[in-house]
Amino acid sequence: MSKLQKIVLFGMMGAIAILVYLEANQPKPLNWYPSYHQQDKIPLGSKVAFKLMKNKLGDRLRVMERPPYEVLTQDSVFGTYFFLNDYILFDEAELNLLLDWTAKGNTVFMATTSYSEGMLDTLQLKLNSAVLVDRMDTQPLLNLVHPKLTNPTPYHLDQDRAIRYFESIDTLSQTVLGLVDVYNDTLQITNDYINFLKIPIEKGVLYLHNQPEVFSNYFMVQGNNHEYTEKVLAYLPSEKPIYWDAYYKSGKRIQLSPLYLLLDNRNLKWAYYTVLIGLLLFVLFEGKRKQRSIPIQPKLTNKTYEYTRTIAGMYLDKKEYRAVVDKQIALFYEYIRIHLRVPTEHKNSRFVEAVAARSNNTVEDTNTLLEHLSRLQQKPDIVKEDVMTLHQHITEFKSKIDGTS
């Protein structure tokens, strides 16, 4: 090896070492996963809120890791059931049991952005999302309506979070407790979007709050935001037990290891360790004498593309063009909801402007595409050319979002 080759080799090794060092010493990025677990210290954990309630309530705050259906079947359970998560979806049986339990004089508090359809129908509620056409992010502004609890300046969550509000409520029986709006460079609520609601159910009360982030670690350590959380919790009766739900949690601890059942039992654990020690001794003494060749296993191939082609071919072979068009349209609207974060309940002029602004398309092009989708949905007979044309239009529309056009 020549001198120049040695210099180049050591230079490359030094550069790699420097890159590895820099990569290893980079600060760890924040984990914004919506955990809401009472022991998580991440921004969207709820350790601060749980500690605040624990200091005030003491033994009256009890953590429930079992499903609410199992908890509420016990006659000795009374007080307040506290639910906190980014989504809480009760099935019909569990919802009916929870409402019956509330009607007996108990309290239920739910802080979430998504409820089950059965619950919304039962309570005669309708949800919607607040967005700004001229902004890519939605930062919540929050306040309470009670004169003794409202703050002159709304509380600001300076993170891009989904803002859900009650578009329709039963004004005869339900009471508005809090409002929310989208931050638009001014700390002032101009749109009275309802996000905190009190619903009486016979002898009990149900509280619904659509911004679970107000109980997160990040919100509570920002400025005086903890005052808002304390004011919301002030509605809960503190003289009775409060049951903190740890079952409906996105960040709940789950034992994924199959060894959990073995290691949790003392006798099985030592039997497992004995087997491991025996295997180790067998390898040490027998492995030197007998060694089998390791066969080469072929690499696993990805069959996703072939599977997709097969399913698509089945539709085309059967000439079910209507089914293909309906699926393409449904997937396109789902793309708008998830990636552009634009609700698709109302397809009006405001919806067209929001989609156009967030997709780098013109209002005219967006309106033309949506009208084309509507015509296809109403067209009685779909032919193969309609499928190809629809695919081409959607692809061209998405290419401007990705910046490939």
Tab-separated table of C-alpha atoms in Angstrom:
chain	number	residue	atom	x	y	z
A	1	MET	CA	0.000	0.000	0.000
A	2	SER	CA	1.432	3.326	-1.082
A	3	LYS	CA	1.811	6.349	1.167
A	4	LEU	CA	-1.026	8.177	-0.610
A	5	GLN	CA	-3.351	5.208	-0.155
A	6	LYS	CA	-2.528	5.072	3.557
A	7	ILE	CA	-3.276	8.792	3.918
A	8	VAL	CA	-6.607	8.400	2.129
A	9	LEU	CA	-7.527	5.303	4.198
A	10	PHE	CA	-6.709	6.899	7.547
A	11	GLY	CA	-8.425	10.127	6.460
A	12	MET	CA	-11.623	8.228	5.669
A	13	MET	CA	-11.429	6.330	8.949
A	14	GLY	CA	-10.954	9.607	10.832
A	15	ALA	CA	-13.909	11.207	9.048
A	16	ILE	CA	-16.111	8.210	9.860
A	17	ALA	CA	-15.011	8.359	13.512
A	18	ILE	CA	-15.862	12.073	13.683
A	19	LEU	CA	-19.284	11.490	12.114
A	20	VAL	CA	-20.020	8.655	14.546
A	21	TYR	CA	-18.984	10.843	17.479
A	22	LEU	CA	-21.150	13.764	16.331
A	23	GLU	CA	-24.121	11.480	15.738
A	24	ALA	CA	-23.752	9.848	19.161
A	25	ASN	CA	-23.606	13.215	20.934
A	26	GLN	CA	-26.607	14.787	19.247
A	27	PRO	CA	-29.387	15.721	21.668
A	28	LYS	CA	-32.182	13.198	21.806
A	29	PRO	CA	-35.295	14.526	20.013
A	30	LEU	CA	-38.432	15.075	22.066
A	31	ASN	CA	-40.991	12.300	22.010
A	32	TRP	CA	-44.365	13.867	21.132
A	33	TYR	CA	-46.292	10.606	21.323
A	34	PRO	CA	-49.714	11.239	23.000
A	35	SER	CA	-49.169	8.856	25.896
A	36	TYR	CA	-51.179	10.538	28.710
A	37	HIS	CA	-49.849	7.874	31.074
A	38	GLN	CA	-49.598	9.028	34.685
A	39	GLN	CA	-45.915	8.027	34.948
A	40	ASP	CA	-44.645	9.413	31.624
A	41	LYS	CA	-42.373	12.477	31.699
A	42	ILE	CA	-42.603	13.088	27.919
A	43	PRO	CA	-44.380	16.288	26.766
A	44	LEU	CA	-47.722	14.547	26.244
A	45	GLY	CA	-47.508	12.414	29.350
A	46	SER	CA	-49.604	13.343	32.396
A	47	LYS	CA	-47.212	12.886	35.318
A	48	VAL	CA	-47.499	16.535	36.411
A	49	ALA	CA	-51.315	16.516	36.401
A	50	PHE	CA	-51.435	13.168	38.193
A	51	LYS	CA	-48.996	14.407	40.850
A	52	LEU	CA	-51.070	17.572	41.316
A	53	MET	CA	-54.226	15.527	41.878
A	54	LYS	CA	-52.396	13.030	44.098
A	55	ASN	CA	-51.068	15.777	46.364
A	56	LYS	CA	-54.565	17.191	46.774
A	57	LEU	CA	-56.605	13.992	47.024
A	58	GLY	CA	-54.191	11.522	48.591
A	59	ASP	CA	-55.709	8.059	48.893
A	60	ARG	CA	-58.957	9.257	47.317
A	61	LEU	CA	-57.205	9.166	43.921
A	62	ARG	CA	-57.146	5.547	42.766
A	63	VAL	CA	-55.604	4.177	39.563
A	64	MET	CA	-57.770	1.695	37.642
A	65	GLU	CA	-55.869	-0.491	35.174
A	66	ARG	CA	-58.819	-2.782	34.460
A	67	PRO	CA	-61.516	-2.074	31.841
A	68	PRO	CA	-64.273	0.241	33.141
A	69	TYR	CA	-66.813	-2.496	32.427
A	70	GLU	CA	-65.184	-4.706	35.080
A	71	VAL	CA	-64.765	-1.852	37.566
A	72	LEU	CA	-68.302	-0.496	37.375
A	73	THR	CA	-69.953	-3.882	37.936
A	74	GLN	CA	-68.827	-3.625	41.582
A	75	ASP	CA	-71.432	-2.128	43.920
A	76	SER	CA	-68.755	-0.500	46.097
A	77	VAL	CA	-67.519	1.842	43.356
A	78	PHE	CA	-68.875	5.400	43.664
A	79	GLY	CA	-67.424	8.851	43.061
A	80	THR	CA	-65.774	10.228	39.902
A	81	TYR	CA	-64.361	8.280	36.947
A	82	PHE	CA	-61.608	10.298	35.214
A	83	PHE	CA	-60.777	9.447	31.575
A	84	LEU	CA	-57.827	11.071	29.760
A	85	ASN	CA	-56.563	10.036	26.311
A	86	ASP	CA	-56.422	11.216	22.693
A	87	TYR	CA	-59.299	8.844	21.856
A	88	ILE	CA	-61.839	6.968	23.998
A	89	LEU	CA	-64.130	4.577	22.145
A	90	PHE	CA	-66.643	2.736	24.331
A	91	ASP	CA	-68.660	-0.135	22.945
A	92	GLU	CA	-72.431	-0.139	23.444
A	93	ALA	CA	-72.472	-2.318	26.561
A	94	GLU	CA	-69.715	-0.363	28.311
A	95	LEU	CA	-71.300	2.988	27.389
A	96	ASN	CA	-74.699	1.969	28.776
A	97	LEU	CA	-73.101	0.726	31.999
A	98	LEU	CA	-71.134	3.982	32.372
A	99	LEU	CA	-74.240	6.151	31.838
A	100	ASP	CA	-76.281	4.027	34.283
A	101	TRP	CA	-73.504	4.404	36.850
A	102	THR	CA	-73.518	8.183	36.312
A	103	ALA	CA	-77.292	8.375	36.682
A	104	LYS	CA	-77.009	6.940	40.214
A	105	GLY	CA	-75.331	10.146	41.411
A	106	ASN	CA	-71.746	9.660	40.255
A	107	THR	CA	-69.528	11.866	38.063
A	108	VAL	CA	-67.692	11.039	34.840
A	109	PHE	CA	-65.015	13.314	33.370
A	110	MET	CA	-63.667	12.652	29.867
A	111	ALA	CA	-60.839	14.624	28.198
A	112	THR	CA	-60.345	13.394	24.638
A	113	THR	CA	-60.550	14.459	21.003
A	114	SER	CA	-62.479	11.416	19.738
A	115	TYR	CA	-65.641	9.818	21.105
A	116	SER	CA	-67.534	6.780	19.894
A	117	GLU	CA	-70.387	7.406	17.472
A	118	GLY	CA	-72.800	5.690	19.849
A	119	MET	CA	-71.912	8.122	22.641
A	120	LEU	CA	-72.344	11.201	20.423
A	121	ASP	CA	-75.724	9.931	19.193
A	122	THR	CA	-76.917	9.149	22.710
A	123	LEU	CA	-75.964	12.599	24.020
A	124	GLN	CA	-77.197	14.388	20.837
A	125	LEU	CA	-73.803	15.931	20.144
A	126	LYS	CA	-71.991	16.749	16.920
A	127	LEU	CA	-68.223	17.349	16.626
A	128	ASN	CA	-66.268	19.461	14.163
A	129	SER	CA	-62.669	20.635	13.687
A	130	ALA	CA	-61.452	24.238	13.786
A	131	VAL	CA	-58.879	25.239	11.159
A	132	LEU	CA	-57.463	28.359	9.532
A	133	VAL	CA	-57.177	28.397	5.771
A	134	ASP	CA	-54.139	30.688	5.752
A	135	ARG	CA	-52.138	28.719	8.384
A	136	MET	CA	-50.694	25.224	8.315
A	137	ASP	CA	-50.829	24.768	12.104
A	138	THR	CA	-53.662	24.997	14.622
A	139	GLN	CA	-52.632	26.165	18.082
A	140	PRO	CA	-55.441	26.156	20.679
A	141	LEU	CA	-56.555	29.193	22.688
A	142	LEU	CA	-58.587	28.133	25.732
A	143	ASN	CA	-60.699	29.820	28.373
A	144	LEU	CA	-63.571	29.131	30.754
A	145	VAL	CA	-66.893	30.956	30.703
A	146	HIS	CA	-67.694	31.132	34.428
A	147	PRO	CA	-67.079	34.724	35.638
A	148	LYS	CA	-64.987	33.514	38.587
A	149	LEU	CA	-62.904	31.138	36.458
A	150	THR	CA	-62.432	33.016	33.183
A	151	ASN	CA	-59.078	34.680	32.551
A	152	PRO	CA	-58.663	38.086	30.856
A	153	THR	CA	-56.082	36.513	28.546
A	154	PRO	CA	-56.855	33.078	27.058
A	155	TYR	CA	-54.470	30.231	27.753
A	156	HIS	CA	-52.275	29.372	24.766
A	157	LEU	CA	-50.948	25.941	23.779
A	158	ASP	CA	-48.085	26.783	21.405
A	159	GLN	CA	-48.088	23.445	19.606
A	160	ASP	CA	-49.842	22.284	16.451
A	161	ARG	CA	-52.690	20.195	17.857
A	162	ALA	CA	-56.097	19.178	16.516
A	163	ILE	CA	-58.886	21.474	17.764
A	164	ARG	CA	-62.228	19.707	18.119
A	165	TYR	CA	-65.365	21.495	19.254
A	166	PHE	CA	-69.047	20.758	19.756
A	167	GLU	CA	-70.861	22.083	16.707
A	168	SER	CA	-74.278	21.078	17.999
A	169	ILE	CA	-75.476	20.545	21.602
A	170	ASP	CA	-78.748	20.306	23.528
A	171	THR	CA	-78.992	23.845	24.909
A	172	LEU	CA	-81.958	22.988	27.148
A	173	SER	CA	-80.070	20.573	29.392
A	174	GLN	CA	-76.355	20.915	28.599
A	175	THR	CA	-74.185	23.718	30.012
A	176	VAL	CA	-71.215	25.312	28.262
A	177	LEU	CA	-68.193	25.555	30.582
A	178	GLY	CA	-65.289	26.345	28.232
A	179	LEU	CA	-64.421	27.754	24.814
A	180	VAL	CA	-61.603	27.237	22.331
A	181	ASP	CA	-60.351	29.049	19.235
A	182	VAL	CA	-57.435	28.839	16.806
A	183	TYR	CA	-54.486	31.100	17.624
A	184	ASN	CA	-54.140	33.720	14.882
A	185	ASP	CA	-51.244	35.890	16.144
A	186	THR	CA	-53.431	37.422	18.855
A	187	LEU	CA	-54.380	36.176	22.321
A	188	GLN	CA	-58.090	36.718	21.830
A	189	ILE	CA	-60.949	34.271	21.282
A	190	THR	CA	-63.084	35.539	18.409
A	191	ASN	CA	-64.964	32.315	17.615
A	192	ASP	CA	-66.884	30.855	20.544
A	193	TYR	CA	-66.166	27.192	19.796
A	194	ILE	CA	-67.471	24.998	22.635
A	195	ASN	CA	-64.939	22.480	23.942
A	196	PHE	CA	-65.954	21.949	27.581
A	197	LEU	CA	-69.464	20.752	28.392
A	198	LYS	CA	-71.486	19.745	31.443
A	199	ILE	CA	-74.253	17.187	30.846
A	200	PRO	CA	-76.596	16.220	33.701
A	201	ILE	CA	-77.688	12.570	33.677
A	202	GLU	CA	-80.461	12.104	36.267
A	203	LYS	CA	-78.648	12.343	39.639
A	204	GLY	CA	-75.138	12.433	38.157
A	205	VAL	CA	-73.027	14.648	35.887
A	206	LEU	CA	-70.953	13.975	32.776
A	207	TYR	CA	-68.137	16.404	31.855
A	208	LEU	CA	-66.664	16.369	28.333
A	209	HIS	CA	-63.473	18.260	27.435
A	210	ASN	CA	-62.125	18.096	23.879
A	211	GLN	CA	-58.520	19.162	24.566
A	212	PRO	CA	-56.705	16.430	26.539
A	213	GLU	CA	-53.434	18.336	26.032
A	214	VAL	CA	-54.413	20.661	28.917
A	215	PHE	CA	-53.513	17.794	31.276
A	216	SER	CA	-50.163	17.125	29.578
A	217	ASN	CA	-46.770	17.881	31.080
A	218	TYR	CA	-45.922	20.342	28.304
A	219	PHE	CA	-49.048	22.471	28.781
A	220	MET	CA	-48.843	22.627	32.562
A	221	VAL	CA	-45.217	23.806	32.740
A	222	GLN	CA	-45.764	26.639	30.217
A	223	GLY	CA	-46.303	29.980	31.976
A	224	ASN	CA	-49.500	30.061	34.009
A	225	ASN	CA	-51.250	27.340	32.003
A	226	HIS	CA	-51.462	25.176	35.110
A	227	GLU	CA	-54.115	27.597	36.385
A	228	TYR	CA	-56.433	26.535	33.563
A	229	THR	CA	-55.991	22.852	34.434
A	230	GLU	CA	-56.648	23.542	38.114
A	231	LYS	CA	-59.819	25.483	37.231
A	232	VAL	CA	-61.081	22.602	35.089
A	233	LEU	CA	-60.411	20.125	37.894
A	234	ALA	CA	-62.274	22.419	40.291
A	235	TYR	CA	-65.548	21.162	38.788
A	236	LEU	CA	-64.872	17.658	40.128
A	237	PRO	CA	-66.178	16.758	43.599
A	238	SER	CA	-63.049	16.212	45.710
A	239	GLU	CA	-64.774	14.741	48.784
A	240	LYS	CA	-65.457	11.441	46.976
A	241	PRO	CA	-62.943	8.993	45.424
A	242	ILE	CA	-61.665	9.787	41.940
A	243	TYR	CA	-60.878	6.766	39.784
A	244	TRP	CA	-58.060	7.535	37.340
A	245	ASP	CA	-58.538	5.378	34.233
A	246	ALA	CA	-55.242	3.724	33.212
A	247	TYR	CA	-56.867	1.281	30.775
A	248	TYR	CA	-57.860	3.601	27.913
A	249	LYS	CA	-54.345	4.982	27.497
A	250	SER	CA	-52.320	5.153	24.290
A	251	GLY	CA	-49.153	4.854	26.383
A	252	LYS	CA	-50.237	2.184	28.843
A	253	ARG	CA	-47.690	-0.429	29.817
A	254	ILE	CA	-48.239	-3.744	28.081
A	255	GLN	CA	-46.265	-6.869	28.840
A	256	LEU	CA	-45.194	-7.911	25.361
A	257	SER	CA	-42.618	-10.516	26.405
A	258	PRO	CA	-43.873	-14.139	26.397
A	259	LEU	CA	-41.552	-14.730	29.380
A	260	TYR	CA	-43.741	-12.525	31.586
A	261	LEU	CA	-45.845	-15.458	32.823
A	262	LEU	CA	-42.737	-17.508	33.584
A	263	LEU	CA	-40.805	-14.788	35.406
A	264	ASP	CA	-43.849	-13.654	37.379
A	265	ASN	CA	-44.055	-17.028	39.148
A	266	ARG	CA	-41.204	-17.894	41.547
A	267	ASN	CA	-41.198	-21.645	40.861
A	268	LEU	CA	-41.473	-21.293	37.091
A	269	LYS	CA	-38.760	-18.632	37.122
A	270	TRP	CA	-36.190	-20.899	38.796
A	271	ALA	CA	-37.192	-23.789	36.530
A	272	TYR	CA	-36.537	-21.507	33.550
A	273	TYR	CA	-33.137	-20.485	34.925
A	274	THR	CA	-32.256	-24.163	35.541
A	275	VAL	CA	-33.051	-25.009	31.914
A	276	LEU	CA	-30.885	-22.092	30.709
A	277	ILE	CA	-27.941	-23.202	32.850
A	278	GLY	CA	-28.321	-26.776	31.584
A	279	LEU	CA	-28.364	-25.594	27.959
A	280	LEU	CA	-25.275	-23.475	28.570
A	281	LEU	CA	-23.367	-26.441	30.051
A	282	PHE	CA	-24.481	-28.628	27.116
A	283	VAL	CA	-23.159	-26.074	24.611
A	284	LEU	CA	-19.842	-25.738	26.458
A	285	PHE	CA	-19.118	-29.479	26.649
A	286	GLU	CA	-20.894	-30.851	23.576
A	287	GLY	CA	-20.410	-27.927	21.217
A	288	LYS	CA	-16.681	-28.620	20.896
A	289	ARG	CA	-17.280	-32.156	19.584
A	290	LYS	CA	-20.302	-31.724	17.333
A	291	GLN	CA	-20.860	-28.707	15.145
A	292	ARG	CA	-23.443	-28.753	12.410
A	293	SER	CA	-23.181	-26.631	9.318
A	294	ILE	CA	-25.621	-23.743	9.226
A	295	PRO	CA	-27.773	-23.870	6.098
A	296	ILE	CA	-28.162	-20.710	4.084
A	297	GLN	CA	-31.725	-19.480	4.186
A	298	PRO	CA	-33.065	-17.523	1.201
A	299	LYS	CA	-34.087	-13.943	1.912
A	300	LEU	CA	-37.752	-13.212	2.371
A	301	THR	CA	-39.236	-11.353	-0.552
A	302	ASN	CA	-41.756	-8.544	-0.357
A	303	LYS	CA	-44.979	-9.722	-1.977
A	304	THR	CA	-46.959	-6.518	-1.299
A	305	TYR	CA	-46.746	-5.295	-4.893
A	306	GLU	CA	-47.808	-8.656	-6.363
A	307	TYR	CA	-50.671	-8.901	-3.868
A	308	THR	CA	-51.918	-5.414	-4.729
A	309	ARG	CA	-51.709	-6.180	-8.448
A	310	THR	CA	-53.664	-9.401	-7.955
A	311	ILE	CA	-56.485	-7.695	-6.029
A	312	ALA	CA	-56.673	-4.845	-8.548
A	313	GLY	CA	-56.677	-7.360	-11.420
A	314	MET	CA	-59.621	-9.192	-9.859
A	315	TYR	CA	-61.703	-6.015	-9.912
A	316	LEU	CA	-60.669	-5.213	-13.489
A	317	ASP	CA	-61.228	-8.762	-14.747
A	318	LYS	CA	-64.737	-8.725	-13.309
A	319	LYS	CA	-65.226	-5.219	-14.779
A	320	GLU	CA	-66.276	-3.863	-11.393
A	321	TYR	CA	-65.235	-0.358	-12.377
A	322	ARG	CA	-67.746	1.219	-10.006
A	323	ALA	CA	-66.071	-0.441	-6.996
A	324	VAL	CA	-62.613	0.728	-8.132
A	325	VAL	CA	-63.815	4.318	-8.570
A	326	ASP	CA	-65.573	4.350	-5.178
A	327	LYS	CA	-62.430	3.076	-3.445
A	328	GLN	CA	-60.228	5.661	-5.182
A	329	ILE	CA	-62.568	8.480	-4.141
A	330	ALA	CA	-62.814	7.208	-0.547
A	331	LEU	CA	-59.016	6.933	-0.279
A	332	PHE	CA	-58.603	10.448	-1.727
A	333	TYR	CA	-60.904	11.992	0.894
A	334	GLU	CA	-59.119	10.031	3.611
A	335	TYR	CA	-55.839	11.463	2.278
A	336	ILE	CA	-57.280	14.989	2.638
A	337	ARG	CA	-58.383	14.324	6.229
A	338	ILE	CA	-55.129	12.744	7.410
A	339	HIS	CA	-52.385	14.529	5.453
A	340	LEU	CA	-53.986	17.920	4.824
A	341	ARG	CA	-55.943	17.907	8.098
A	342	VAL	CA	-59.047	19.312	6.474
A	343	PRO	CA	-62.452	17.949	7.593
A	344	THR	CA	-64.534	16.510	4.759
A	345	GLU	CA	-67.980	16.693	6.358
A	346	HIS	CA	-68.970	19.863	4.502
A	347	LYS	CA	-67.760	20.171	0.905
A	348	ASN	CA	-68.445	23.868	0.435
A	349	SER	CA	-66.402	26.816	-0.833
A	350	ARG	CA	-64.491	27.039	2.447
A	351	PHE	CA	-63.545	23.383	2.118
A	352	VAL	CA	-62.291	23.953	-1.452
A	353	GLU	CA	-60.178	26.933	-0.375
A	354	ALA	CA	-58.669	24.980	2.548
A	355	VAL	CA	-57.744	21.996	0.351
A	356	ALA	CA	-56.266	24.265	-2.320
A	357	ALA	CA	-54.207	26.255	0.188
A	358	ARG	CA	-52.752	23.173	1.822
A	359	SER	CA	-52.045	21.223	-1.350
A	360	ASN	CA	-50.254	23.889	-3.458
A	361	ASN	CA	-53.068	23.671	-6.023
A	362	THR	CA	-55.205	26.496	-7.319
A	363	VAL	CA	-58.802	26.890	-6.237
A	364	GLU	CA	-59.890	26.301	-9.843
A	365	ASP	CA	-57.947	23.029	-10.165
A	366	THR	CA	-59.215	21.841	-6.786
A	367	ASN	CA	-62.807	22.700	-7.630
A	368	THR	CA	-62.476	20.962	-11.025
A	369	LEU	CA	-61.203	17.755	-9.396
A	370	LEU	CA	-63.936	17.728	-6.730
A	371	GLU	CA	-66.632	18.306	-9.353
A	372	HIS	CA	-65.162	15.427	-11.381
A	373	LEU	CA	-65.386	13.159	-8.308
A	374	SER	CA	-68.994	14.207	-7.761
A	375	ARG	CA	-69.916	13.477	-11.382
A	376	LEU	CA	-68.355	10.024	-11.183
A	377	GLN	CA	-70.294	9.241	-7.996
A	378	GLN	CA	-73.545	10.181	-9.721
A	379	LYS	CA	-72.738	8.559	-13.080
A	380	PRO	CA	-74.825	5.377	-13.511
A	381	ASP	CA	-72.351	3.454	-15.686
A	382	ILE	CA	-68.589	3.504	-15.111
A	383	VAL	CA	-66.209	2.353	-17.839
A	384	LYS	CA	-62.528	1.511	-17.777
A	385	GLU	CA	-61.567	4.913	-19.216
A	386	ASP	CA	-63.221	6.592	-16.205
A	387	VAL	CA	-60.982	4.592	-13.845
A	388	MET	CA	-57.818	5.547	-15.724
A	389	THR	CA	-58.822	9.224	-16.006
A	390	LEU	CA	-59.649	9.440	-12.282
A	391	HIS	CA	-56.315	7.880	-11.347
A	392	GLN	CA	-54.472	10.372	-13.578
A	393	HIS	CA	-56.295	13.404	-12.116
A	394	ILE	CA	-55.671	12.343	-8.498
A	395	THR	CA	-51.995	11.592	-9.228
A	396	GLU	CA	-51.477	15.014	-10.811
A	397	PHE	CA	-53.230	16.691	-7.868
A	398	LYS	CA	-51.039	14.870	-5.289
A	399	SER	CA	-47.833	15.538	-7.252
A	400	LYS	CA	-48.154	19.237	-6.449
A	401	ILE	CA	-48.476	18.419	-2.742
A	402	ASP	CA	-45.274	16.377	-2.825
A	403	GLY	CA	-43.525	18.979	-4.983
A	404	THR	CA	-42.810	16.534	-7.819
A	405	SER	CA	-44.634	18.410	-10.540
